[in-house]
Amino acid sequence: MLFLKSTTVTKAPGIYEVDVAAKPPGKTFGVFMATDPDNPPNAVLAALAELGFESVHQQNYVHRDKGKVLDMHFQKDGTDLFKGWKAEECTSNLAALDALFGNVGIKITPRVMSLAEAYA
């Protein structure tokens, strides 16, 4: 679940927050989004599906400021060991995500999670 400060401001229509993160060692990234369930970012969700990212988790909750949130996690299998991404897959997938979110005005910064965060 992403840490949201508020649901009064969106980064793009229907999107409160986006995190592109990988568990250590950091070759295969997932997309974590906090969205507005009453105003879903359908174009972004469709584009993620076209890129091969599949929804692996969804959870609705009410933020402390009373706004509704749908927390969504997406992943894409690769061709490396344990369905991970090879180096060239990582490069092309991150470039595609950067373009997708850049088109809606969101700058992504891919990161590697800490061990505590990844396995909590």
XYZ file of C-alpha atoms in Angstrom:
120
model
C 0.000 0.000 0.000
C 1.340 3.419 -0.927
C 1.614 6.139 1.676
C -0.819 8.890 0.694
C -0.733 12.267 2.361
C -4.075 13.322 0.923
C -6.789 12.411 -1.553
C -7.579 16.035 -2.362
C -4.844 16.301 -5.020
C -4.227 13.927 -7.926
C -1.060 13.552 -9.999
C -3.220 12.808 -13.048
C -6.964 12.278 -13.475
C -7.890 9.370 -11.227
C -4.337 8.779 -9.964
C -3.225 9.847 -6.495
C 0.216 8.247 -6.475
C 2.431 5.931 -8.554
C 5.453 3.944 -7.422
C 7.582 1.799 -9.713
C 9.611 -0.451 -7.450
C 11.497 -3.737 -7.410
C 12.358 -6.151 -4.667
C 16.113 -6.628 -4.184
C 18.250 -7.186 -6.262
C 16.139 -4.852 -8.392
C 15.778 -6.222 -11.911
C 12.023 -6.847 -12.112
C 9.812 -3.859 -11.339
C 6.173 -3.691 -10.334
C 3.773 -0.776 -10.646
C 1.957 0.328 -7.495
C -0.850 2.869 -7.919
C -3.283 4.564 -5.583
C -6.323 5.513 -7.649
C -9.716 7.134 -7.256
C -12.266 4.296 -7.547
C -14.999 6.781 -8.506
C -12.878 8.222 -11.337
C -10.616 5.367 -12.511
C -7.736 6.107 -14.896
C -9.108 3.760 -17.565
C -6.717 4.873 -20.321
C -3.679 4.263 -18.101
C -5.033 0.894 -16.945
C -5.663 -0.155 -20.559
C -2.171 0.967 -21.577
C -0.609 -1.027 -18.711
C -2.488 -4.110 -19.911
C -1.264 -3.503 -23.488
C 2.303 -3.415 -22.140
C 1.722 -6.829 -20.549
C 1.309 -5.740 -16.920
C -1.302 -7.745 -15.049
C -3.182 -6.726 -11.919
C -2.031 -8.906 -9.012
C -3.627 -7.031 -6.101
C -6.442 -4.561 -5.486
C -7.633 -3.189 -2.170
C -10.239 -0.522 -1.454
C -9.968 1.641 1.620
C -11.061 5.006 2.960
C -8.228 7.455 3.565
C -8.062 9.330 6.863
C -9.271 12.457 5.004
C -12.416 10.449 4.041
C -11.469 10.046 0.362
C -11.929 6.628 -1.253
C -8.807 4.883 -2.585
C -8.255 1.789 -4.704
C -4.727 0.490 -4.184
C -3.561 -1.485 -7.250
C -0.418 -3.529 -7.918
C 0.707 -4.699 -11.364
C 3.495 -6.965 -12.501
C 4.843 -8.301 -15.771
C 6.593 -11.635 -16.159
C 9.960 -11.755 -17.835
C 11.958 -14.505 -19.527
C 14.708 -14.814 -16.913
C 14.863 -17.240 -14.005
C 11.670 -17.269 -11.896
C 9.912 -15.061 -14.502
C 12.250 -12.147 -13.775
C 13.348 -9.555 -16.295
C 16.582 -9.835 -18.217
C 18.623 -6.628 -18.530
C 17.208 -5.754 -21.962
C 13.649 -6.430 -20.752
C 14.234 -4.176 -17.765
C 15.481 -1.352 -19.987
C 12.594 -1.600 -22.458
C 9.884 -2.071 -19.795
C 11.078 0.904 -17.742
C 11.249 3.056 -20.893
C 7.668 2.033 -21.776
C 6.463 2.867 -18.243
C 8.272 6.207 -18.340
C 6.562 7.063 -21.630
C 3.145 5.873 -20.431
C 3.167 7.876 -17.223
C 4.986 10.801 -18.855
C 2.078 11.104 -21.300
C -0.258 11.834 -18.379
C 2.190 14.181 -16.663
C 3.626 11.833 -14.038
C 7.397 11.569 -13.626
C 8.354 8.127 -12.347
C 11.538 7.292 -10.481
C 12.075 3.525 -10.398
C 13.577 2.345 -7.125
C 14.666 -0.813 -5.330
C 12.776 -1.507 -2.107
C 14.585 -2.076 1.166
C 14.565 -5.672 2.430
C 12.199 -4.706 5.245
C 9.786 -3.038 2.842
C 9.951 -5.815 0.243
C 9.217 -8.653 2.611
C 6.902 -7.012 5.142
